[in-house]
């Protein structure tokens, strides 16, 4: 059943409300001409209501009725998601996926008529009618008027946005300019419908801030929902305490438990809650355990002043233990002062001391691994460590020794059971065995693994490789052929060694068009579509996340497919990777920004499949991606690299030549491909080393080169940075996939089979 908009004028005639309601319901069943006529009548009725509203310069008491269903440009005669025969899917010639036009033809459905707006496949572009474009421009105008505080003009123009997907954003923005008791009714109505949307959450926060300043405890408790602001969280507790006369049953106990949870925080809390905390402490709830928990959190947050403040609430013995923890965190080398750390005979205290020792050794090992070993041997005599604790320290020491290239690393790995080794520990054990050429032990290692682990491509490959080097060619061949069936770095490497074609294991996901169409018409999807058109990718992702949160588990794959059909590649990639469409290769590896990437790859004279692979790994084709270290855009170019390229090009260019803009996709790809070409040149044409250098930097990669020849596949396993090691494997695998998707019949990893790495780059 259709429901009317929540923000209907309260003093308007009931017939007008009914008309707006009927218009919503008729949308799905009437012809286009009838819809247009009704929409026009609705606009006239809404305007008539607005003329009767009392408006001041500071406030707008009520806002217009609106419909998220009556979308301009949506035609019942169009089949969203369908391409005409002369308008192929952008990837149709490069990818094996089945497009929706095929589904429509099989089902006997008509395809979209030329010129009609298609909300599913083309959320923006040529097939958008004039009315929708007009509303987009008007939306930007309304937001500008609100920012300039021209509220009367903004309100009058807001009328014309009825039915536009982003109407709730404009409406919330106007409401936020006048958060007061006069607008309480319309704010409540808005939050009832849009309270869990991004504009609704923002409006709720503004409303709570207003109520907090007014000390309106009853309304605050009524309208409160969890907030990130500590001040608002504090006021929620204060408000509930003020209304304690209404408590029933376990309300009081639950309240004080929430106060405890709020108090256990790693940073200072608002002073407004100090009075409440005093009452809480008088209840006897500030126990030593609670204080201890907060003191440890303060240490982790680096809040030394808060930490020292909390110590005063603890007995002297506990103060000394926490102070010891603080000193060891600041200087793990203090763990070698054996006279300060010794067993006490108290079970709880000794357990805590063991934890301090393990944490300190885990940090000391990176600076002084031999003294770490000496300290570990001492404390094993001092304390009784559990098996789990012993394995943890032994594994950490083994990995550190392997990273440092110490020959005794194998001895420490062999103290561990295979079942107790994490993937990281196994990787470093493999690296140590490869460094020492212990191929016999690699074979033994794999055979000691659980059967399902033995069948993983990495272990099939390395057992086969080891057997081949040991002369057992028949068994080695069988293992390599088995590994070559996988679609990953090891599978492609095995296929290269065996001269077999790479196996993509592609499984195209079947699409139920009705489900995809239904999802595309949900308000969250329509709002995301509009934000994409407006190049507001952050807001689009927020709406998309809301769509995913509200969708069922079954619908998640269709949300990913919808993003794929829209050309929203990063959301499609993320969604498909976590669904049962993992083998839908063409959608998980789209030929995104095809013209842009291939054009600049050709200009830089680098392999276009390599560029696609880099962009896929770096950003998943998210044009506004920003990494924690500041890399930006499709190719994740660092600002320092951009400055370097700008300075270099400026020296040979005219003064009027514009500098590269790192956030412009065109410039970002241009800089990324130019940098790849430069790395390739600096590494003497070795694209393996250039790939590693794009992630870790050329100078660091130069430090990793061996003095004597080392097989390329072994060198990859010995890259000391896990991030770079995983990066290289992923990019090479992606490059193989994109080579095939671009129509090239080549085994990209074939050069690695005979490649030798040495101090000069390639032997």
XYZ file of C-alpha atoms in Angstrom:
763
model
C 0.000 0.000 0.000
C 1.231 3.500 -0.820
C 1.811 5.924 2.064
C 1.569 9.677 1.889
C 4.466 12.010 2.604
C 5.019 12.807 6.240
C 5.402 16.561 5.763
C 1.870 17.411 4.577
C 0.643 20.862 5.610
C -1.350 20.394 8.766
C -3.757 23.250 8.009
C -4.280 22.264 4.346
C -7.603 20.811 3.155
C -7.869 17.041 3.472
C -8.652 16.800 -0.239
C -5.189 18.117 -1.092
C -3.539 15.504 1.136
C -5.646 12.814 -0.456
C -4.701 13.989 -3.955
C -0.993 13.741 -3.128
C -1.557 10.288 -1.691
C -3.509 9.037 -4.703
C -0.863 10.375 -7.045
C 1.710 8.121 -5.445
C -0.378 5.009 -5.828
C -1.361 5.682 -9.427
C 2.233 6.007 -10.619
C 2.744 2.282 -11.078
C -0.432 1.658 -13.061
C -1.269 4.649 -15.289
C 0.033 5.778 -18.656
C 2.783 8.368 -19.031
C 0.395 11.100 -20.172
C -1.856 10.592 -17.177
C 1.151 10.690 -14.809
C 2.327 13.948 -16.292
C -1.138 15.451 -15.868
C -1.428 14.372 -12.242
C 2.105 15.545 -11.436
C 1.216 18.942 -12.850
C -1.926 19.097 -10.737
C 0.083 18.100 -7.659
C 2.512 20.946 -8.232
C -0.396 23.418 -8.467
C -1.956 22.076 -5.249
C 1.334 22.193 -3.369
C 1.930 25.767 -4.444
C -1.571 26.661 -3.266
C -0.757 25.267 0.180
C 2.543 27.097 0.417
C 0.872 30.459 -0.196
C -1.067 29.961 3.071
C 2.036 29.277 5.215
C 3.137 31.837 7.774
C 6.897 32.343 7.203
C 9.371 34.611 8.937
C 12.943 35.378 7.965
C 14.247 33.051 10.664
C 11.959 30.036 10.478
C 9.828 27.894 8.235
C 7.063 26.165 10.194
C 6.058 23.478 7.730
C 7.371 22.022 4.509
C 5.815 20.576 1.422
C 4.456 17.121 0.752
C 6.616 15.062 -1.510
C 6.790 11.685 -3.188
C 9.894 9.560 -3.615
C 8.014 7.411 -6.094
C 7.015 10.033 -8.653
C 10.418 10.338 -10.272
C 10.673 12.667 -13.264
C 11.905 10.929 -16.352
C 10.885 7.412 -15.239
C 8.734 5.795 -17.889
C 6.529 2.765 -17.330
C 7.109 1.888 -20.975
C 10.869 1.660 -20.480
C 12.462 -1.480 -19.130
C 15.270 -0.330 -16.793
C 18.440 -2.253 -17.324
C 17.895 -3.019 -20.996
C 20.143 -2.001 -23.874
C 18.896 -1.702 -27.421
C 20.591 -3.826 -30.048
C 22.447 -0.829 -31.471
C 23.532 0.388 -28.027
C 25.751 -2.320 -26.512
C 26.886 -2.589 -22.941
C 30.137 -0.600 -22.497
C 32.060 -3.832 -21.827
C 30.137 -6.063 -24.212
C 32.932 -6.394 -26.729
C 35.607 -6.978 -24.139
C 33.895 -9.167 -21.560
C 31.953 -12.433 -21.627
C 29.109 -11.287 -19.373
C 25.472 -11.690 -20.412
C 23.811 -8.283 -20.578
C 20.238 -7.603 -19.633
C 19.211 -7.169 -23.243
C 19.725 -10.896 -23.709
C 17.519 -11.604 -20.696
C 14.824 -9.327 -22.075
C 14.897 -10.984 -25.477
C 14.637 -14.435 -23.912
C 11.711 -13.288 -21.806
C 10.010 -11.618 -24.750
C 10.206 -8.179 -23.130
C 10.556 -5.028 -25.213
C 13.811 -3.135 -25.002
C 14.062 0.490 -23.961
C 12.952 2.947 -26.608
C 15.537 5.426 -27.776
C 15.344 8.643 -25.833
C 13.597 7.300 -22.714
C 15.373 7.685 -19.377
C 16.865 4.487 -18.038
C 17.328 4.622 -14.244
C 19.031 1.238 -14.008
C 21.802 1.007 -16.563
C 22.317 4.688 -17.284
C 21.832 6.668 -14.077
C 23.250 9.749 -15.750
C 24.137 10.764 -19.263
C 22.277 11.345 -22.502
C 18.999 9.617 -21.663
C 17.859 12.082 -18.991
C 14.832 14.241 -19.604
C 14.752 17.987 -19.345
C 12.620 18.010 -16.199
C 15.125 15.963 -14.223
C 18.017 18.133 -15.406
C 16.025 21.195 -14.383
C 15.463 19.761 -10.894
C 19.149 18.991 -10.528
C 20.013 22.584 -11.274
C 17.267 23.760 -8.933
C 18.565 21.527 -6.136
C 21.975 23.180 -6.357
C 20.299 26.584 -6.368
C 18.296 25.759 -3.228
C 21.394 24.534 -1.396
C 23.217 27.746 -2.343
C 20.326 29.880 -1.109
C 20.298 28.012 2.199
C 24.035 28.492 2.618
C 23.549 32.212 2.021
C 20.673 32.282 4.544
C 18.211 33.425 1.880
C 15.617 31.193 3.473
C 12.419 32.659 2.055
C 13.686 32.233 -1.504
C 14.954 28.759 -0.675
C 11.558 27.739 0.719
C 9.673 28.978 -2.305
C 11.967 27.135 -4.719
C 11.888 23.990 -2.583
C 8.265 23.554 -3.689
C 9.429 22.747 -7.200
C 11.705 19.954 -5.965
C 8.811 17.744 -4.902
C 9.536 14.211 -6.104
C 13.244 14.796 -6.724
C 15.324 12.048 -5.047
C 17.482 14.511 -3.098
C 14.517 16.478 -1.793
C 15.080 15.112 1.764
C 18.582 16.616 1.777
C 17.350 20.052 0.796
C 14.488 19.800 3.256
C 16.793 18.797 6.124
C 19.248 21.556 5.263
C 16.439 24.128 5.458
C 15.192 22.690 8.746
C 18.680 22.825 10.247
C 18.699 26.596 9.789
C 15.720 26.900 12.130
C 15.986 24.256 14.826
C 13.603 25.482 17.529
C 10.378 24.612 19.288
C 8.295 26.263 16.548
C 9.509 23.601 14.108
C 9.305 20.685 16.548
C 6.337 19.080 14.801
C 7.839 19.034 11.342
C 11.227 17.931 12.718
C 9.547 15.011 14.458
C 7.699 14.063 11.287
C 10.883 14.260 9.229
C 12.855 12.115 11.687
C 10.073 9.527 11.770
C 10.645 8.855 8.061
C 14.279 9.820 7.432
C 15.813 9.469 10.870
C 18.297 6.764 9.851
C 19.410 8.505 6.641
C 22.488 10.767 6.525
C 20.466 14.025 6.492
C 18.183 12.619 9.175
C 21.091 11.782 11.458
C 22.524 15.249 10.970
C 19.181 16.896 11.738
C 18.715 14.735 14.833
C 22.138 15.794 16.130
C 21.247 19.460 15.622
C 17.924 18.943 17.379
C 19.601 17.204 20.330
C 22.155 20.010 20.583
C 19.282 22.475 20.800
C 17.507 20.438 23.491
C 20.756 20.059 25.456
C 21.244 23.819 25.561
C 17.623 24.204 26.637
C 18.038 21.532 29.360
C 14.882 19.908 28.018
C 15.486 16.500 29.574
C 12.158 14.891 28.667
C 12.337 15.697 24.969
C 16.022 14.812 24.892
C 15.375 11.305 26.241
C 12.414 10.877 23.903
C 14.362 11.767 20.769
C 17.820 10.490 21.651
C 19.527 7.882 19.508
C 23.211 6.860 19.869
C 25.565 9.709 19.003
C 29.312 9.939 18.393
C 29.604 13.122 20.444
C 30.724 12.473 24.029
C 28.891 15.626 25.113
C 25.599 14.328 23.726
C 26.174 10.871 25.223
C 26.860 12.497 28.580
C 23.712 14.602 28.395
C 21.640 11.538 27.580
C 22.741 9.939 30.840
C 22.159 13.153 32.794
C 18.694 13.496 31.279
C 17.742 9.949 32.166
C 18.908 10.498 35.743
C 16.774 13.627 35.984
C 13.791 11.523 34.977
C 14.603 8.716 37.413
C 11.188 8.972 39.058
C 9.879 7.086 36.034
C 12.231 4.134 36.505
C 10.722 0.683 36.854
C 12.058 -2.805 37.510
C 15.723 -3.082 36.522
C 15.892 0.411 35.016
C 18.131 1.729 37.792
C 20.640 -1.144 37.614
C 20.775 -0.927 33.833
C 21.296 2.832 34.036
C 24.288 2.597 36.371
C 25.774 -0.152 34.202
C 25.594 2.203 31.213
C 27.281 4.928 33.272
C 30.083 2.468 34.055
C 30.514 1.610 30.383
C 30.575 5.297 29.489
C 33.146 6.099 32.180
C 35.551 3.390 30.967
C 36.941 5.545 28.170
C 40.514 6.198 27.082
C 40.134 9.969 27.000
C 38.824 12.692 29.298
C 35.038 12.952 29.465
C 32.865 16.105 29.477
C 32.938 17.946 32.787
C 29.142 18.184 32.640
C 29.054 14.541 33.739
C 31.296 15.024 36.778
C 28.321 15.298 39.116
C 26.798 12.129 37.730
C 30.122 10.328 38.086
C 30.331 11.370 41.749
C 26.923 9.833 42.369
C 28.031 6.730 40.481
C 31.172 6.433 42.620
C 29.094 6.823 45.793
C 27.144 3.773 44.639
C 30.398 1.803 45.004
C 30.636 1.178 41.260
C 34.082 2.694 40.710
C 35.801 -0.567 41.527
C 39.514 -1.287 41.166
C 38.803 -3.452 38.126
C 36.894 -0.636 36.416
C 39.632 1.904 37.189
C 42.252 -0.563 35.938
C 40.397 -0.996 32.638
C 40.202 2.742 32.085
C 43.846 3.279 33.021
C 44.941 0.716 30.423
C 42.763 2.389 27.809
C 44.319 5.751 28.677
C 47.780 4.226 28.161
C 46.834 2.908 24.732
C 45.468 6.322 23.783
C 48.658 8.011 25.012
C 46.723 10.004 27.640
C 49.436 10.161 30.295
C 47.758 12.863 32.388
C 44.517 10.892 32.592
C 46.497 7.739 33.375
C 48.260 9.360 36.319
C 44.979 10.834 37.563
C 43.421 7.362 37.626
C 46.289 5.817 39.565
C 45.197 7.656 42.731
C 42.083 5.481 42.941
C 44.068 2.229 43.098
C 46.001 0.425 45.850
C 49.770 0.942 45.842
C 50.493 -2.545 44.472
C 48.290 -1.996 41.452
C 49.725 1.467 40.927
C 53.204 -0.056 40.721
C 52.104 -2.646 38.176
C 50.434 -0.059 35.942
C 53.438 2.238 36.234
C 55.651 -0.676 35.173
C 53.402 -1.181 32.150
C 53.719 2.500 31.247
C 57.522 2.369 31.454
C 57.741 -0.825 29.363
C 55.502 0.694 26.700
C 57.790 3.712 26.546
C 60.986 1.634 26.581
C 60.656 -2.136 25.999
C 64.382 -2.541 26.680
C 63.578 -2.222 30.393
C 62.382 -5.824 30.234
C 66.073 -6.748 30.522
C 66.178 -5.345 34.071
C 65.439 -8.719 35.556
C 65.526 -7.506 39.161
C 62.436 -5.358 38.548
C 60.299 -8.162 37.122
C 60.107 -11.374 39.099
C 57.492 -13.897 40.108
C 55.458 -12.984 43.203
C 53.631 -16.216 43.853
C 50.287 -14.479 43.400
C 48.523 -16.106 40.452
C 46.760 -12.975 39.168
C 49.823 -10.735 39.572
C 52.137 -13.223 37.883
C 49.716 -13.608 34.988
C 49.773 -9.842 34.511
C 53.586 -9.774 34.682
C 53.788 -12.532 32.066
C 51.616 -10.443 29.767
C 53.870 -7.417 30.282
C 56.949 -9.503 29.487
C 55.421 -10.971 26.306
C 54.309 -7.544 25.039
C 57.687 -5.982 25.800
C 59.583 -8.792 24.073
C 57.272 -8.474 21.077
C 58.405 -4.862 20.686
C 62.061 -5.323 21.638
C 62.639 -8.007 18.990
C 62.525 -5.499 16.136
C 65.476 -3.557 17.547
C 67.516 -6.260 19.265
C 66.540 -9.819 18.415
C 69.489 -11.516 20.132
C 68.867 -9.755 23.467
C 65.198 -10.624 23.025
C 66.188 -14.299 22.858
C 68.340 -13.953 25.989
C 65.527 -12.254 27.902
C 63.019 -14.876 26.775
C 65.244 -17.689 27.992
C 65.584 -15.922 31.364
C 61.851 -15.406 31.871
C 61.060 -18.993 30.943
C 63.009 -19.899 34.072
C 61.236 -17.215 36.125
C 57.604 -17.851 35.126
C 55.505 -20.767 33.974
C 54.160 -19.749 30.572
C 51.220 -21.489 28.961
C 51.623 -23.382 25.698
C 49.833 -20.610 23.812
C 52.098 -17.962 25.319
C 55.222 -19.983 24.527
C 54.154 -20.525 20.906
C 53.399 -16.823 20.502
C 56.874 -15.688 21.583
C 58.661 -18.475 19.698
C 56.781 -17.580 16.517
C 57.536 -13.859 16.897
C 61.233 -14.581 17.370
C 61.275 -16.970 14.392
C 59.659 -14.401 12.076
C 62.062 -11.685 13.214
C 65.082 -13.902 12.617
C 63.770 -14.842 9.169
C 63.225 -11.180 8.320
C 66.794 -10.403 9.390
C 68.109 -13.324 7.352
C 69.574 -15.119 10.374
C 70.511 -18.785 9.779
C 69.112 -19.857 13.167
C 65.579 -18.878 12.070
C 64.865 -22.461 10.981
C 65.645 -23.733 14.481
C 62.983 -21.476 15.923
C 60.389 -22.361 13.296
C 60.946 -26.036 14.026
C 59.968 -25.457 17.667
C 56.432 -24.813 16.414
C 53.773 -27.304 15.385
C 52.391 -26.748 11.875
C 48.883 -26.395 13.279
C 50.084 -23.546 15.519
C 51.511 -21.518 12.637
C 49.513 -18.567 11.377
C 49.579 -17.735 7.635
C 52.213 -15.061 8.327
C 54.415 -17.508 10.219
C 54.044 -20.101 7.458
C 54.999 -17.506 4.864
C 58.198 -16.629 6.702
C 58.997 -20.278 7.303
C 58.686 -20.830 3.550
C 60.904 -17.799 2.915
C 63.597 -19.176 5.224
C 63.481 -22.597 3.603
C 63.773 -21.045 0.141
C 66.702 -18.892 1.222
C 68.545 -21.972 2.495
C 67.466 -24.061 -0.547
C 65.876 -26.647 1.752
C 63.432 -27.958 -0.845
C 63.241 -31.280 0.979
C 61.887 -29.503 4.050
C 59.368 -27.578 1.921
C 58.000 -30.912 0.738
C 57.859 -32.133 4.353
C 56.197 -28.891 5.464
C 53.374 -29.212 2.932
C 52.820 -32.907 3.689
C 52.486 -32.056 7.389
C 49.628 -29.638 6.679
C 45.944 -30.609 6.890
C 44.721 -32.101 3.568
C 42.613 -29.092 2.625
C 45.543 -26.745 3.171
C 47.783 -28.901 1.005
C 45.362 -28.282 -1.879
C 45.776 -24.517 -1.766
C 47.473 -23.156 -4.880
C 50.452 -21.725 -3.004
C 51.381 -25.055 -1.442
C 50.633 -27.077 -4.574
C 52.973 -24.783 -6.480
C 55.837 -24.816 -3.981
C 55.671 -28.526 -3.332
C 55.682 -29.113 -7.102
C 58.510 -26.641 -7.572
C 60.526 -28.310 -4.805
C 59.975 -31.817 -6.164
C 61.065 -30.646 -9.616
C 64.308 -29.263 -8.179
C 64.779 -32.581 -6.347
C 64.409 -34.461 -9.650
C 60.948 -35.953 -9.020
C 59.485 -34.576 -12.240
C 56.434 -36.812 -12.587
C 54.970 -35.869 -9.194
C 56.006 -32.262 -9.732
C 54.142 -32.108 -13.042
C 50.974 -33.493 -11.505
C 51.042 -30.881 -8.734
C 51.762 -28.034 -11.148
C 48.895 -29.025 -13.435
C 46.608 -29.118 -10.415
C 47.761 -25.678 -9.250
C 47.279 -24.263 -12.758
C 43.519 -24.675 -12.402
C 43.362 -21.793 -9.929
C 42.735 -18.139 -10.782
C 45.467 -16.493 -8.723
C 49.159 -15.681 -8.773
C 50.259 -19.260 -8.103
C 47.791 -20.732 -10.561
C 48.964 -18.425 -13.332
C 52.610 -19.031 -12.416
C 52.032 -22.789 -12.573
C 50.327 -22.481 -15.965
C 53.314 -20.467 -17.208
C 55.732 -23.177 -16.080
C 53.645 -25.890 -17.716
C 52.895 -23.842 -20.860
C 49.178 -24.192 -20.167
C 46.579 -21.516 -20.906
C 45.632 -19.495 -17.796
C 42.331 -20.540 -16.273
C 39.932 -17.717 -15.390
C 37.260 -20.023 -13.913
C 34.682 -17.472 -14.997
C 31.077 -18.006 -13.909
C 28.757 -15.289 -15.170
C 26.098 -14.418 -12.632
C 22.565 -14.905 -13.883
C 20.432 -11.799 -13.461
C 16.770 -11.735 -12.538
C 15.841 -8.438 -14.154
C 12.814 -7.780 -11.933
C 14.943 -7.923 -8.789
C 17.534 -5.590 -10.239
C 14.870 -3.147 -11.380
C 13.159 -3.188 -7.978
C 16.429 -2.373 -6.222
C 17.181 0.463 -8.633
C 13.882 2.106 -7.709
C 14.433 2.140 -3.955
C 14.860 5.644 -2.529
C 18.383 4.935 -1.269
C 19.489 3.763 -4.721
C 17.871 6.760 -6.414
C 19.563 9.164 -4.018
C 22.905 7.433 -4.563
C 22.386 7.738 -8.315
C 21.792 11.455 -8.059
C 24.847 12.044 -5.911
C 26.926 10.156 -8.453
C 25.605 12.435 -11.144
C 26.581 15.425 -8.989
C 30.074 13.952 -8.446
C 29.472 13.709 -4.706
C 30.890 10.214 -4.291
C 31.095 10.305 -0.501
C 27.381 11.070 -0.144
C 26.604 8.414 -2.762
C 28.516 5.797 -0.780
C 26.650 6.731 2.394
C 23.329 6.131 0.674
C 24.647 2.913 -0.850
C 25.739 1.686 2.564
C 22.244 2.468 3.833
C 20.764 0.465 0.960
C 22.998 -2.489 1.835
C 22.170 -2.235 5.538
C 18.452 -2.352 4.819
C 18.662 -5.143 2.240
C 18.372 -8.856 2.911
C 21.271 -11.269 2.545
C 19.808 -12.490 -0.752
C 19.651 -8.956 -2.108
C 23.318 -8.153 -1.454
C 24.476 -9.740 -4.690
C 21.885 -7.770 -6.663
C 23.071 -4.557 -5.065
C 26.568 -5.373 -6.313
C 25.203 -6.235 -9.763
C 23.279 -2.977 -9.853
C 26.471 -1.060 -9.085
C 28.155 -2.971 -11.899
C 25.416 -2.102 -14.364
C 25.675 1.539 -13.323
C 29.414 1.528 -13.909
C 30.011 2.181 -10.206
C 32.993 -0.111 -10.231
C 34.404 0.126 -6.718
C 31.064 -0.707 -5.098
C 30.534 -3.568 -7.548
C 33.997 -4.965 -6.793
C 33.551 -4.766 -3.027
C 30.061 -6.263 -3.163
C 30.878 -9.138 -5.504
C 34.009 -10.093 -3.558
C 31.903 -10.742 -0.459
C 29.105 -12.582 -2.267
C 28.678 -15.906 -3.979
C 29.522 -14.196 -7.288
C 33.247 -14.402 -6.575
C 33.865 -16.058 -9.953
C 32.059 -13.422 -12.005
C 35.381 -12.305 -13.454
C 34.135 -9.734 -15.952
C 32.247 -7.810 -13.289
C 34.922 -8.175 -10.599
C 37.560 -7.006 -13.063
C 35.763 -4.390 -15.179
C 37.434 -2.514 -18.006
C 36.725 0.681 -16.133
C 37.834 4.032 -17.552
C 38.886 2.030 -20.603
C 39.671 4.902 -22.940
C 41.451 6.924 -20.254
C 43.695 4.088 -19.076
C 44.537 2.689 -22.502
C 45.237 6.133 -23.960
C 47.759 7.076 -21.279
C 49.234 3.577 -21.171
C 49.941 3.905 -24.890
C 51.360 7.392 -24.392
C 53.713 6.099 -21.688
C 54.494 2.963 -23.720
C 53.551 0.564 -20.940
C 51.283 -2.469 -21.063
C 47.649 -1.385 -20.700
C 46.778 -4.606 -18.814
C 49.483 -3.669 -16.292
C 47.911 -0.232 -15.839
C 44.458 -1.785 -15.362
C 45.931 -4.182 -12.800
C 47.623 -1.367 -10.866
C 44.435 0.723 -10.783
C 42.323 -2.289 -9.775
C 44.662 -3.085 -6.877
C 45.303 0.491 -5.823
C 41.807 1.978 -5.825
C 39.310 -0.533 -7.200
C 38.679 2.272 -9.744
C 37.406 4.659 -7.061
C 38.334 8.065 -8.449
C 38.255 9.825 -5.065
C 40.123 7.124 -3.130
C 42.530 8.394 -0.459
C 44.839 5.999 1.388
C 45.876 6.362 5.063
C 49.288 7.633 3.902
C 47.807 10.197 1.520
C 47.939 8.447 -1.879
C 45.097 9.693 -4.062
C 42.925 8.789 -7.010
C 42.657 5.916 -9.458
C 46.395 5.243 -9.515
C 46.935 6.244 -5.857
C 49.573 8.807 -6.679
C 51.421 10.232 -3.689
C 51.482 14.046 -3.436
C 55.288 13.921 -3.368
C 55.313 11.944 -6.619
C 52.895 14.458 -8.162
C 55.163 17.347 -7.138
C 58.156 15.544 -8.597
C 56.394 14.958 -11.927
C 55.173 18.550 -12.015
C 58.673 19.898 -11.443
C 60.124 17.583 -14.065
C 57.587 18.486 -16.752
C 57.781 22.206 -15.957
C 61.464 22.301 -16.868
C 60.744 21.418 -20.496
C 57.308 22.950 -20.936
C 56.065 26.394 -21.657
C 55.180 28.688 -18.805
C 51.500 28.460 -19.641
C 51.392 24.672 -19.384
C 49.030 23.723 -16.535
C 50.340 21.668 -13.649
C 48.947 18.188 -13.089
C 46.017 18.075 -10.665
C 46.276 14.920 -8.591
C 42.512 14.698 -7.980
C 41.551 14.977 -11.658
C 41.181 11.412 -13.017
C 42.826 12.360 -16.314
C 45.866 13.880 -14.610
C 45.989 11.145 -11.997
C 46.185 8.417 -14.647
C 48.652 10.450 -16.671
C 50.939 10.831 -13.642
C 50.540 7.190 -12.646
C 51.412 5.844 -16.084
C 54.330 8.248 -16.461
C 55.674 7.132 -13.105
C 55.292 3.480 -14.086
C 57.244 4.164 -17.273
C 59.971 5.894 -15.282
C 60.208 3.023 -12.782
C 60.394 0.567 -15.662
C 63.270 2.554 -17.134
C 65.062 2.828 -13.783
C 64.719 -0.929 -13.265
C 66.183 -1.702 -16.696
C 62.874 -2.842 -18.113
C 62.155 -5.321 -15.303
C 58.414 -4.926 -14.788
C 58.456 -7.190 -11.707
C 60.799 -4.808 -9.872
C 58.906 -1.785 -11.206
C 55.675 -3.227 -9.770
C 57.274 -3.639 -6.355
C 58.749 -0.133 -6.603
C 55.336 1.415 -7.346
C 54.232 0.184 -3.930
C 57.357 0.365 -1.774
C 59.488 2.925 -3.620
C 62.480 2.340 -5.900
C 65.143 2.921 -3.248
C 63.680 0.376 -0.860
C 63.347 -2.225 -3.614
C 67.009 -1.658 -4.498
C 67.890 -2.630 -0.915
C 66.068 -5.946 -1.346
C 68.053 -7.120 -4.349
C 70.286 -10.164 -3.674
C 74.013 -10.120 -4.339
C 73.873 -13.269 -6.461
C 71.260 -14.568 -8.902
C 67.963 -15.586 -7.352
C 64.942 -17.036 -9.163
C 62.209 -14.422 -9.535
C 59.493 -16.518 -7.867
C 61.774 -17.118 -4.870
C 62.625 -13.412 -4.667
C 58.932 -12.529 -4.514
C 58.449 -14.852 -1.524
C 61.373 -13.171 0.237
C 60.154 -9.576 -0.096
C 60.401 -8.423 3.535
C 57.297 -6.182 3.506
C 54.128 -8.235 3.627
C 52.143 -5.401 2.028
C 54.513 -5.233 -0.955
C 54.761 -9.013 -1.260
C 50.973 -9.364 -1.392
C 50.766 -6.352 -3.698
C 53.164 -7.821 -6.255
C 51.342 -11.149 -6.311
C 47.967 -9.442 -6.723
C 49.070 -7.074 -9.488
C 50.695 -9.850 -11.500
C 47.567 -11.986 -11.191
C 45.322 -9.043 -12.135
C 47.565 -8.267 -15.099
C 47.048 -11.789 -16.394
C 43.277 -11.431 -16.015
C 43.174 -8.086 -17.782
C 45.407 -9.367 -20.562
C 42.771 -11.974 -21.360
C 39.840 -9.558 -20.944
C 41.516 -7.174 -23.371
C 41.566 -9.958 -25.955
C 45.250 -10.832 -25.803
C 46.110 -14.525 -25.754
C 49.287 -14.407 -23.673
C 50.677 -15.885 -20.485
C 51.930 -12.764 -18.712
C 53.984 -14.624 -16.108
C 55.993 -16.589 -18.665
C 59.040 -14.274 -18.257
C 59.161 -15.068 -14.524
C 59.871 -18.723 -15.209
C 63.460 -18.036 -16.230
C 63.971 -14.603 -14.700
C 66.848 -14.197 -12.246
C 67.029 -11.249 -9.838
C 70.351 -9.854 -8.674
C 71.941 -6.624 -7.527
C 71.675 -5.243 -11.037
C 67.960 -5.952 -11.194
C 67.796 -8.812 -13.655
C 70.390 -11.425 -14.552
